[in-house]
CSV table of N, CA, C and O in Angstrom, one decimal:
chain,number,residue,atom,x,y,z
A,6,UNK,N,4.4,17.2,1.6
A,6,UNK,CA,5.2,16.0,1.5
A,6,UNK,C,4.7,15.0,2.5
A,6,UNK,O,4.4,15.2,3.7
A,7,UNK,N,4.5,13.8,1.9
A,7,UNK,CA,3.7,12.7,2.9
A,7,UNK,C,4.7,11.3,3.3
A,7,UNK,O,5.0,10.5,2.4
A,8,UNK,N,5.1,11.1,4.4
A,8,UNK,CA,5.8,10.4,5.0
A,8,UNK,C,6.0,9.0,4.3
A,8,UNK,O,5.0,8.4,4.0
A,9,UNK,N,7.5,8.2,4.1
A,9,UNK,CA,6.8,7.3,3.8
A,9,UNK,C,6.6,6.2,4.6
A,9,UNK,O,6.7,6.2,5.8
A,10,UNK,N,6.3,4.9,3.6
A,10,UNK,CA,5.2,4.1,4.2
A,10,UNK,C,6.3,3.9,6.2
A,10,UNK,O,6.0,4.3,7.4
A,11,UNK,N,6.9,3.5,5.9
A,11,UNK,CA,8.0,2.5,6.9
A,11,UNK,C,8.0,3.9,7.9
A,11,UNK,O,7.7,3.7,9.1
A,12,UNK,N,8.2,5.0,7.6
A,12,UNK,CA,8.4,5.8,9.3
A,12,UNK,C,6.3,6.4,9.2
A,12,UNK,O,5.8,7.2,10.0
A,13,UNK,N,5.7,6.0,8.5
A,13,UNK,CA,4.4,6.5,8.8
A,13,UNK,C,3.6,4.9,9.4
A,13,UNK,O,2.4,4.7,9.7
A,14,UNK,N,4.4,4.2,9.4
A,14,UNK,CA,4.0,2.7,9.8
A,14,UNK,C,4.3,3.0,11.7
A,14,UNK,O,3.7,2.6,12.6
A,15,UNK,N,5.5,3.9,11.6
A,15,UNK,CA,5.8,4.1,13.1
A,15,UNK,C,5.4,5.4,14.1
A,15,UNK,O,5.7,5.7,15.3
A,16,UNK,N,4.5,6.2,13.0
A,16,UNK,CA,4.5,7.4,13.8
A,16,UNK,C,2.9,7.5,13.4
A,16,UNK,O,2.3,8.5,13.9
A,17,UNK,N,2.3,6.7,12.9
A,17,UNK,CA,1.2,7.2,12.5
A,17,UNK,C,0.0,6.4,13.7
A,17,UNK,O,-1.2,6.8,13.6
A,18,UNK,N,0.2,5.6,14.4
A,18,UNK,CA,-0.2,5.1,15.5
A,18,UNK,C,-0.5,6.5,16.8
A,18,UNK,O,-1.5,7.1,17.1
A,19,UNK,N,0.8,6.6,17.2
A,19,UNK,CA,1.1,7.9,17.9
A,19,UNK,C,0.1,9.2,17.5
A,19,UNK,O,-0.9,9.7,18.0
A,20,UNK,N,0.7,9.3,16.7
A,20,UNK,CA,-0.4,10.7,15.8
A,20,UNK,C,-1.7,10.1,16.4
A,20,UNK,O,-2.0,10.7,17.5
A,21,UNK,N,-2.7,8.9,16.0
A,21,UNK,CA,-3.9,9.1,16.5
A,21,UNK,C,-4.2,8.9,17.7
A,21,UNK,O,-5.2,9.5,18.2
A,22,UNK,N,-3.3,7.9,18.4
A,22,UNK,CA,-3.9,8.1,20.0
A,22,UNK,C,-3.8,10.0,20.2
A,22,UNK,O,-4.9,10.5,20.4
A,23,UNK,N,-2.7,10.8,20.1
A,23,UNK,CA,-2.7,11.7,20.6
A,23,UNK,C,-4.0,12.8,19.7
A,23,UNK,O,-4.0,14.0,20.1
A,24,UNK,N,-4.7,12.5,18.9
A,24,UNK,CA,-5.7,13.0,18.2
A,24,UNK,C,-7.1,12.5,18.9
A,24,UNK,O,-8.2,13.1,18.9
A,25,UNK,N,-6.8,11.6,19.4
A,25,UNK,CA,-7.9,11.0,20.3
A,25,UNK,C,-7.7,11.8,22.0
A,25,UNK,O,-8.6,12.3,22.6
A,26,UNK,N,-6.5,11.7,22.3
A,26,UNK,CA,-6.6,12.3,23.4
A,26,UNK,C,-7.1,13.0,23.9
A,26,UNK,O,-6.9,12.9,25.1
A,27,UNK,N,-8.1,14.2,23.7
A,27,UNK,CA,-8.7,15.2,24.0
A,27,UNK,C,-10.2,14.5,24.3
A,27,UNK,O,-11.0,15.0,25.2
A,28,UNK,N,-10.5,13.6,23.7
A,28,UNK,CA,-12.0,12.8,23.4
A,28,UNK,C,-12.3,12.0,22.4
A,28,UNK,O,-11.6,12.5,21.6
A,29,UNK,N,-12.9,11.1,21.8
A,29,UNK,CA,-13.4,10.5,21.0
A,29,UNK,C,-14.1,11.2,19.5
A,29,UNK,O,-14.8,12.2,19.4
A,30,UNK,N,-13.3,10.1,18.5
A,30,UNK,CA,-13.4,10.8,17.6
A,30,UNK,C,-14.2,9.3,16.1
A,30,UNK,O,-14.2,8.1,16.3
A,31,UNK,N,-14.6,10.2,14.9
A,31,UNK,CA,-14.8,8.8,14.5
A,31,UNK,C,-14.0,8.9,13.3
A,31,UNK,O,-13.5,10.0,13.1
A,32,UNK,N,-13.7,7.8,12.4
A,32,UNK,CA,-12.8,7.8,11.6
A,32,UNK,C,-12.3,8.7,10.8
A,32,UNK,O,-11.1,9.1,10.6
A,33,UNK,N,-14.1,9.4,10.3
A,33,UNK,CA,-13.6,10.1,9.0
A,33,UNK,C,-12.9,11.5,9.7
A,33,UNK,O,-11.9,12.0,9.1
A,34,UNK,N,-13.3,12.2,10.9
A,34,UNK,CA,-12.5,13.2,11.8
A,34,UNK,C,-11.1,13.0,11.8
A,34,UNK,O,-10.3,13.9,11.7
A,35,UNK,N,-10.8,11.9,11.9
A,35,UNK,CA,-9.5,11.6,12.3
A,35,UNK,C,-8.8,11.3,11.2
A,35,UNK,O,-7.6,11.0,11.5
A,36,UNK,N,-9.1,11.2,10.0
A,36,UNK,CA,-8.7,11.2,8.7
A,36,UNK,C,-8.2,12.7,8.2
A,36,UNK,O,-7.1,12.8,7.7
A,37,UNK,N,-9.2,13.8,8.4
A,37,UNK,CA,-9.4,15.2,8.3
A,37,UNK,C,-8.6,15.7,9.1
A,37,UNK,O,-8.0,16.6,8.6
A,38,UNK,N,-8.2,15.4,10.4
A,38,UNK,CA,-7.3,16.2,11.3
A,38,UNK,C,-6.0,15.6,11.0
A,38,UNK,O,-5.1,16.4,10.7
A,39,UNK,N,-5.8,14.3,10.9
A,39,UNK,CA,-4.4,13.9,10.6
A,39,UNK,C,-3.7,15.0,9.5
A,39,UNK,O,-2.6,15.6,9.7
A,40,UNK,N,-4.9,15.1,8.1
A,40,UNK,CA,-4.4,15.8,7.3
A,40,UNK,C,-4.0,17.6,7.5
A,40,UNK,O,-3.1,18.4,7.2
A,41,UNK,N,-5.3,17.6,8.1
A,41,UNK,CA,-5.0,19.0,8.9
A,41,UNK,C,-4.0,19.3,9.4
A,41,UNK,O,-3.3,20.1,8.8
A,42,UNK,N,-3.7,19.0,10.6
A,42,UNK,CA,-2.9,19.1,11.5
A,42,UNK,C,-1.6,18.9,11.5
A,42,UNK,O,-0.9,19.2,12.4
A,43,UNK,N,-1.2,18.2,10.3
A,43,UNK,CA,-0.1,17.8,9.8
A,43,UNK,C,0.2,18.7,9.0
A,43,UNK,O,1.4,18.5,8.5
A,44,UNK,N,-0.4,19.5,8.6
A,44,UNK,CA,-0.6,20.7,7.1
A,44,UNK,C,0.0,19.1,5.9
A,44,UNK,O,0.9,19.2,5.1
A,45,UNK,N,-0.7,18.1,6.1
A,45,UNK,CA,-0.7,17.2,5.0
A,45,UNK,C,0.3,15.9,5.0
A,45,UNK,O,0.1,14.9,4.4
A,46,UNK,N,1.6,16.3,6.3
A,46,UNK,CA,2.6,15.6,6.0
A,46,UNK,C,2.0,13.9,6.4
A,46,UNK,O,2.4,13.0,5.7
A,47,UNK,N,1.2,13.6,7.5
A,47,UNK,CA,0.7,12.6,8.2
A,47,UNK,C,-1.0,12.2,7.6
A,47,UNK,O,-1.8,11.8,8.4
A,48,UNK,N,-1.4,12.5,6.0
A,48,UNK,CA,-2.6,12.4,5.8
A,48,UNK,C,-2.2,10.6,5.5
A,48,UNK,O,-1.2,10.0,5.3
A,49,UNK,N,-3.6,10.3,5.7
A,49,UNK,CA,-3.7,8.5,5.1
A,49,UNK,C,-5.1,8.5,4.8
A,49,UNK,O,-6.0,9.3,5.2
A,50,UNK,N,-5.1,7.3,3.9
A,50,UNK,CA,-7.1,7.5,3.5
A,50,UNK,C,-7.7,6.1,4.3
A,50,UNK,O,-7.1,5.0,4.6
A,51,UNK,N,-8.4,6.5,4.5
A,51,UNK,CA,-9.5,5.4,5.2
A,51,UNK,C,-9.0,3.7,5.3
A,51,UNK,O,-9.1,2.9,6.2
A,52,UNK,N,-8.6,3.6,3.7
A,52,UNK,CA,-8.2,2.2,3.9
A,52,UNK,C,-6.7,1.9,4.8
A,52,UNK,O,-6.4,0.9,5.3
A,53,UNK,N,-5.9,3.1,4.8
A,53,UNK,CA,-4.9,2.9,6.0
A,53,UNK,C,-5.4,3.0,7.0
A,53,UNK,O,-5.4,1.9,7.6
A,54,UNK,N,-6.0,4.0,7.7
A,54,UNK,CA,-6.7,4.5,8.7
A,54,UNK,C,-7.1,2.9,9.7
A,54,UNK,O,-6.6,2.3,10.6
A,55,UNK,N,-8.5,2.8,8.6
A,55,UNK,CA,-8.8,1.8,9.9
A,55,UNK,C,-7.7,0.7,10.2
A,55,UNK,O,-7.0,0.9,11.2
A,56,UNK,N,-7.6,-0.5,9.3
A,56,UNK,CA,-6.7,-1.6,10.0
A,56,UNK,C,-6.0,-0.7,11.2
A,56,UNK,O,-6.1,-1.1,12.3
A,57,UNK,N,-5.2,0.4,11.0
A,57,UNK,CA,-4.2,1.4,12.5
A,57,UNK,C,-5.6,0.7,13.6
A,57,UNK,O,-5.6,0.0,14.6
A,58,UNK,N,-6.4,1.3,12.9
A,58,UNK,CA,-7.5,1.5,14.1
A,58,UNK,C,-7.6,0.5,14.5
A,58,UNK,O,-6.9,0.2,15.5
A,59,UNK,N,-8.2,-0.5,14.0
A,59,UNK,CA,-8.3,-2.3,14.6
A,59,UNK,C,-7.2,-2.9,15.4
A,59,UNK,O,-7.4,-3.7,16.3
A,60,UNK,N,-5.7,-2.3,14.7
A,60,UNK,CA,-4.9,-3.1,15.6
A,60,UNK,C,-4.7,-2.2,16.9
A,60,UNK,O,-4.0,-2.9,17.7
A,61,UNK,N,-4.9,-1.0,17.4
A,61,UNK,CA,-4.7,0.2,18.3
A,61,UNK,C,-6.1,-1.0,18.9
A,61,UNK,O,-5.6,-1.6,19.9
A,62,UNK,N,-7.3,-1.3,18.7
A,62,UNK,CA,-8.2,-1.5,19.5
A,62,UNK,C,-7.8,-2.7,20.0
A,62,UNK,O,-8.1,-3.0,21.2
A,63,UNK,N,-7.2,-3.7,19.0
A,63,UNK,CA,-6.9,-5.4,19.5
A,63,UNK,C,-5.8,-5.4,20.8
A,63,UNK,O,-5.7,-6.3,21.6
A,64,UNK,N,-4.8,-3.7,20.5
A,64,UNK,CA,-3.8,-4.0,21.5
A,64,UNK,C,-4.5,-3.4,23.1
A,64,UNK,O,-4.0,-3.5,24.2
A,65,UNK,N,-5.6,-2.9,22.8
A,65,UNK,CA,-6.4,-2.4,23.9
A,65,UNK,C,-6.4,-0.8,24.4
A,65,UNK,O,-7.0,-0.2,25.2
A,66,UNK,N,-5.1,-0.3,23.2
A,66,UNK,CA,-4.9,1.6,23.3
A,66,UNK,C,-6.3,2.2,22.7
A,66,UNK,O,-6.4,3.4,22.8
A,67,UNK,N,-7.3,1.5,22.2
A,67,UNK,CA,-8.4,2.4,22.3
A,67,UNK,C,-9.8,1.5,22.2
A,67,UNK,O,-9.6,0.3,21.8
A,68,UNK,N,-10.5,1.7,22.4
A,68,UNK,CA,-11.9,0.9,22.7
A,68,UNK,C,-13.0,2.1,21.5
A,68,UNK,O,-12.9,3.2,21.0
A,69,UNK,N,-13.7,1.2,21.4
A,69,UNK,CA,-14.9,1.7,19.9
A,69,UNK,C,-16.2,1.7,20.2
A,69,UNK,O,-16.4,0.7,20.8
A,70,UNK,N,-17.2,2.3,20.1
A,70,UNK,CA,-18.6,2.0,20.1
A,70,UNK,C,-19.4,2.7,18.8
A,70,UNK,O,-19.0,3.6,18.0
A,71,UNK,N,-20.6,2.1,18.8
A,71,UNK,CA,-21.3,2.5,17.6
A,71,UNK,C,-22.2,3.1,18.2
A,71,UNK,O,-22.8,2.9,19.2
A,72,UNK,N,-22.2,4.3,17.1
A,72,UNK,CA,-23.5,5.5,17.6
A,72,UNK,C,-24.4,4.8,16.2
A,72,UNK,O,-23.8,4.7,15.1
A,73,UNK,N,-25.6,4.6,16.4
A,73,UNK,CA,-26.4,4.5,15.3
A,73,UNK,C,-27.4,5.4,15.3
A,73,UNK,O,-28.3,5.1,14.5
A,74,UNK,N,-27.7,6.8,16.3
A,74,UNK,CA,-28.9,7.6,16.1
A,74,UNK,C,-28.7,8.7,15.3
A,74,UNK,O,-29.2,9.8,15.5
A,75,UNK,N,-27.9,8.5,14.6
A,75,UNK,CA,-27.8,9.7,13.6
A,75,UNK,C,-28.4,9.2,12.0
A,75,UNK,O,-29.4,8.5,12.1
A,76,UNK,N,-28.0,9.5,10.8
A,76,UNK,CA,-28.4,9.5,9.7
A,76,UNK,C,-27.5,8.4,8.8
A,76,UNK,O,-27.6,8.1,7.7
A,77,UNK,N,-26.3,7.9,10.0
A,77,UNK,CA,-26.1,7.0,9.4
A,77,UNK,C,-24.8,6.4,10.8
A,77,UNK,O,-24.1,7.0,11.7
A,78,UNK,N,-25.0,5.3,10.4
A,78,UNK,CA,-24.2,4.8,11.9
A,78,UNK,C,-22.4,5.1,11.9
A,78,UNK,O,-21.8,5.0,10.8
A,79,UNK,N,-22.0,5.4,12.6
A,79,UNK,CA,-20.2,5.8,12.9
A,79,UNK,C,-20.0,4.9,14.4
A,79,UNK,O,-20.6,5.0,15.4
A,80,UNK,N,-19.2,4.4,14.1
A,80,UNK,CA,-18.0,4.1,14.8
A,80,UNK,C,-17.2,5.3,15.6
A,80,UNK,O,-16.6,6.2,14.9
A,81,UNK,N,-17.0,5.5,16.8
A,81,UNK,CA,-16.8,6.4,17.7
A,81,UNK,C,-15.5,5.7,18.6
A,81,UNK,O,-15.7,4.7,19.3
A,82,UNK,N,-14.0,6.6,18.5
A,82,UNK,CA,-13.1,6.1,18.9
A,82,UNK,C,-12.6,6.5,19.9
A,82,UNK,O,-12.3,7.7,19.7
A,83,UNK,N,-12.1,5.9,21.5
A,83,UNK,CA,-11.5,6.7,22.6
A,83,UNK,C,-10.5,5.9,23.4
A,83,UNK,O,-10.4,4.7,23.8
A,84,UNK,N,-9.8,7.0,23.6
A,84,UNK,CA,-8.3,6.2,24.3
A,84,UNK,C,-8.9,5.4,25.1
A,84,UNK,O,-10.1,5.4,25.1
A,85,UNK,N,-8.3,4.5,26.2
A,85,UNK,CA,-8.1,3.5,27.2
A,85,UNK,C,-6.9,4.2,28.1
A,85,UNK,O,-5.9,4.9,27.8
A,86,UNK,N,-7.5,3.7,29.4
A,86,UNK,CA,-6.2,3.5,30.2
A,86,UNK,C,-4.9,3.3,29.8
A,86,UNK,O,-3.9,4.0,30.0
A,87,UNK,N,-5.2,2.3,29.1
A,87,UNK,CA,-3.5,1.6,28.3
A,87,UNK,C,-3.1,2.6,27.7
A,87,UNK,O,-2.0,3.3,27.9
A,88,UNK,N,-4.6,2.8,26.4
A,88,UNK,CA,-4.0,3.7,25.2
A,88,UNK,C,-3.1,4.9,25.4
A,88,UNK,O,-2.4,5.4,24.6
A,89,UNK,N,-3.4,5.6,27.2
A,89,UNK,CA,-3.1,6.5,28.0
A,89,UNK,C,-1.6,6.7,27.9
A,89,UNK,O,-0.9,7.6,27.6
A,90,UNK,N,-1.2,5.4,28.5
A,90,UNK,CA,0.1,5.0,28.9
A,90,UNK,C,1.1,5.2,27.9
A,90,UNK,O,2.1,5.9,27.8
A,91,UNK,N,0.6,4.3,27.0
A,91,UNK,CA,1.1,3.8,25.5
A,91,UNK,C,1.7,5.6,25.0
A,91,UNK,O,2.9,5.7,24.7
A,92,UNK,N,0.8,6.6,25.1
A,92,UNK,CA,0.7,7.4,24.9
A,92,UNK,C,2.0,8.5,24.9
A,92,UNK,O,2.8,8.9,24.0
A,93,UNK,N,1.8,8.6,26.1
A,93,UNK,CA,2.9,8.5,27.7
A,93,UNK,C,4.2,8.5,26.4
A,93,UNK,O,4.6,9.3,25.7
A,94,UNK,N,4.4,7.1,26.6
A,94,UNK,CA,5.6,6.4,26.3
A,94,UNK,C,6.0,6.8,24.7
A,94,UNK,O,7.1,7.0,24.5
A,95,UNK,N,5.0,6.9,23.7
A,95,UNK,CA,5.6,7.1,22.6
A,95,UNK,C,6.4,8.7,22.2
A,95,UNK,O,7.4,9.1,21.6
A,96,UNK,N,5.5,9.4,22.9
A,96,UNK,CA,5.4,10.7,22.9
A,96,UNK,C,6.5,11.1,23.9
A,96,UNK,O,6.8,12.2,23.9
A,97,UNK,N,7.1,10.4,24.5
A,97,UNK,CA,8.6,11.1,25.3
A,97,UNK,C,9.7,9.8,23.5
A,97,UNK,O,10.9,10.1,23.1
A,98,UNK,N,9.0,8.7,23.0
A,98,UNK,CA,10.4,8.4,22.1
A,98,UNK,C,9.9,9.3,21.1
A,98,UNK,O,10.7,9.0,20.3
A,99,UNK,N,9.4,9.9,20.8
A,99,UNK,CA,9.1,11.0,19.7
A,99,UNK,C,9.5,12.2,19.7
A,99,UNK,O,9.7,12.9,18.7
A,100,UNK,N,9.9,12.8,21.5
A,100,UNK,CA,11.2,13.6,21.8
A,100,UNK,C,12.4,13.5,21.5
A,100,UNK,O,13.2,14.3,21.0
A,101,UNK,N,12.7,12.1,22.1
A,101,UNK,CA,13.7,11.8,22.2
A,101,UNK,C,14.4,11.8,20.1
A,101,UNK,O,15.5,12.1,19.6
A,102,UNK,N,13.4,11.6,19.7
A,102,UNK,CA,13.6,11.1,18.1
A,102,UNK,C,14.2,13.1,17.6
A,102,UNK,O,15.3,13.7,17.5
A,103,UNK,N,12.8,13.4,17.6
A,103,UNK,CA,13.1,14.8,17.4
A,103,UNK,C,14.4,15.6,18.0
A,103,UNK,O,15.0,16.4,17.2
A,104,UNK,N,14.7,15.4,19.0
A,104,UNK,CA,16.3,15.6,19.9
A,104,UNK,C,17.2,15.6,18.9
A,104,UNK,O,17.7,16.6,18.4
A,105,UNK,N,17.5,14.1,18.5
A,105,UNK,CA,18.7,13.6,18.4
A,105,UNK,C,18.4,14.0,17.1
A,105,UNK,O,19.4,14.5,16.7
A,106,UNK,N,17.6,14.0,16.3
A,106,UNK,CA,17.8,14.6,14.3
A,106,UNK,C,17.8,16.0,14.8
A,106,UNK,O,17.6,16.6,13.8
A,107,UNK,N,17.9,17.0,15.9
A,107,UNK,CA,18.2,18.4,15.9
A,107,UNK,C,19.4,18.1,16.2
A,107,UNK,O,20.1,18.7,15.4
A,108,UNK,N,20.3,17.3,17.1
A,108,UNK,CA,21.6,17.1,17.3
A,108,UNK,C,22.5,16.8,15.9
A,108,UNK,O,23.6,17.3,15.7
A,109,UNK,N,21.7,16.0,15.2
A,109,UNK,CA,22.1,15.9,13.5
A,109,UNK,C,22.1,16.9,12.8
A,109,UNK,O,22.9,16.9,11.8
A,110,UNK,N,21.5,17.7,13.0
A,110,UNK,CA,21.0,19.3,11.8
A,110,UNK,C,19.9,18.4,11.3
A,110,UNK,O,19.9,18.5,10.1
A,111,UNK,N,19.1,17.7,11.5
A,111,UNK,CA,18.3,17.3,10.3
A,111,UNK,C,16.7,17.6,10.8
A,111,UNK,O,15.8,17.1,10.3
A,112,UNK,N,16.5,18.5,12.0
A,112,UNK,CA,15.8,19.6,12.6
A,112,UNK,C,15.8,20.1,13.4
A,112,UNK,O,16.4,19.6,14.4
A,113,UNK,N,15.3,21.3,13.4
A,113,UNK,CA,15.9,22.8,14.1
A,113,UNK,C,15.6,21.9,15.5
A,113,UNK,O,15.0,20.9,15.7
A,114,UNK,N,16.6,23.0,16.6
A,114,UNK,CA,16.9,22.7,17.9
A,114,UNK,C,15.6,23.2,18.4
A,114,UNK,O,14.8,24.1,17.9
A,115,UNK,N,15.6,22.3,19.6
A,115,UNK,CA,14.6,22.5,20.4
A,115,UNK,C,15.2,23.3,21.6
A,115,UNK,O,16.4,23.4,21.7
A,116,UNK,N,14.2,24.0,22.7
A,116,UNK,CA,14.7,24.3,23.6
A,116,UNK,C,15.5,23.4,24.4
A,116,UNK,O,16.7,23.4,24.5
A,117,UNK,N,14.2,22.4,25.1
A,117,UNK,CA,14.7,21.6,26.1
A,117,UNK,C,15.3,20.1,26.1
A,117,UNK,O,15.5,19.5,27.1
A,118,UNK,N,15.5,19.6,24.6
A,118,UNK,CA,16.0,18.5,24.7
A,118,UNK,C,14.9,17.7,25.1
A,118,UNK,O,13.7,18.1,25.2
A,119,UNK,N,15.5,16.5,25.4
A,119,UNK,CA,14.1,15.0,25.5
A,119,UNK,C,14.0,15.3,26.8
A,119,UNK,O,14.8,15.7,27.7
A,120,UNK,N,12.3,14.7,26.5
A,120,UNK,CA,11.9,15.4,28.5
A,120,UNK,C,12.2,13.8,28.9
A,120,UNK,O,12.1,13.5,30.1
């Protein structure tokens, strides 16, 4: 089941900084993992994908460079300081979100409530 557009407009930002967090990644990876890692629910194709990506880079949450010594040039994506923070901050209202629909029944309880 794939999110729709309006809460994947709000979560699907989040999802990639934190897909980036580990290290830098380039689009089509991060296309493949969303879908992965979501077992499907957070998949988007490339034409959603980037614009996320452009406006994440314009607000300064991730910075880009091009690798061109391979077989074909990629675009290579990594958090920022900001994108760090940003990070930070979505990911405690993403608790907080998850919390309160376990407080609803509308998903299973968590141990610890919003950190």
């Amino acid at each position: 089941m794939k999110l729709e557009r309006e809460l994947m407009r709000g979560i699907g930002p989040t999802a990639v900084l934190k897909l980036l967090e580990p290290g830098e990644k380039y689009g089509y990876e991060l296309v493949t993992a969303l879908d992965r890692q979501s077992d499907g629910v957070l998949a988007m194709g490339q034409s959603t994908l980037y614009p996320m990506l452009y406006n994440l880079e314009a607000k300064g949450f991730i910075k880009a460079r091009l690798d061109a010594t391979g077989p074909r040039p990629r675009k290579y994506y990594r958090l920022t300081g900001k994108g760090k923070t940003q990070l930070r901050r979505s990911t405690k209202h993403c608790e907080s979100l998850v919390h309160a629909l376990a407080q609803l029944g509308l998903a299973p309880k968590t141990a610890g409530g919003p950190a």
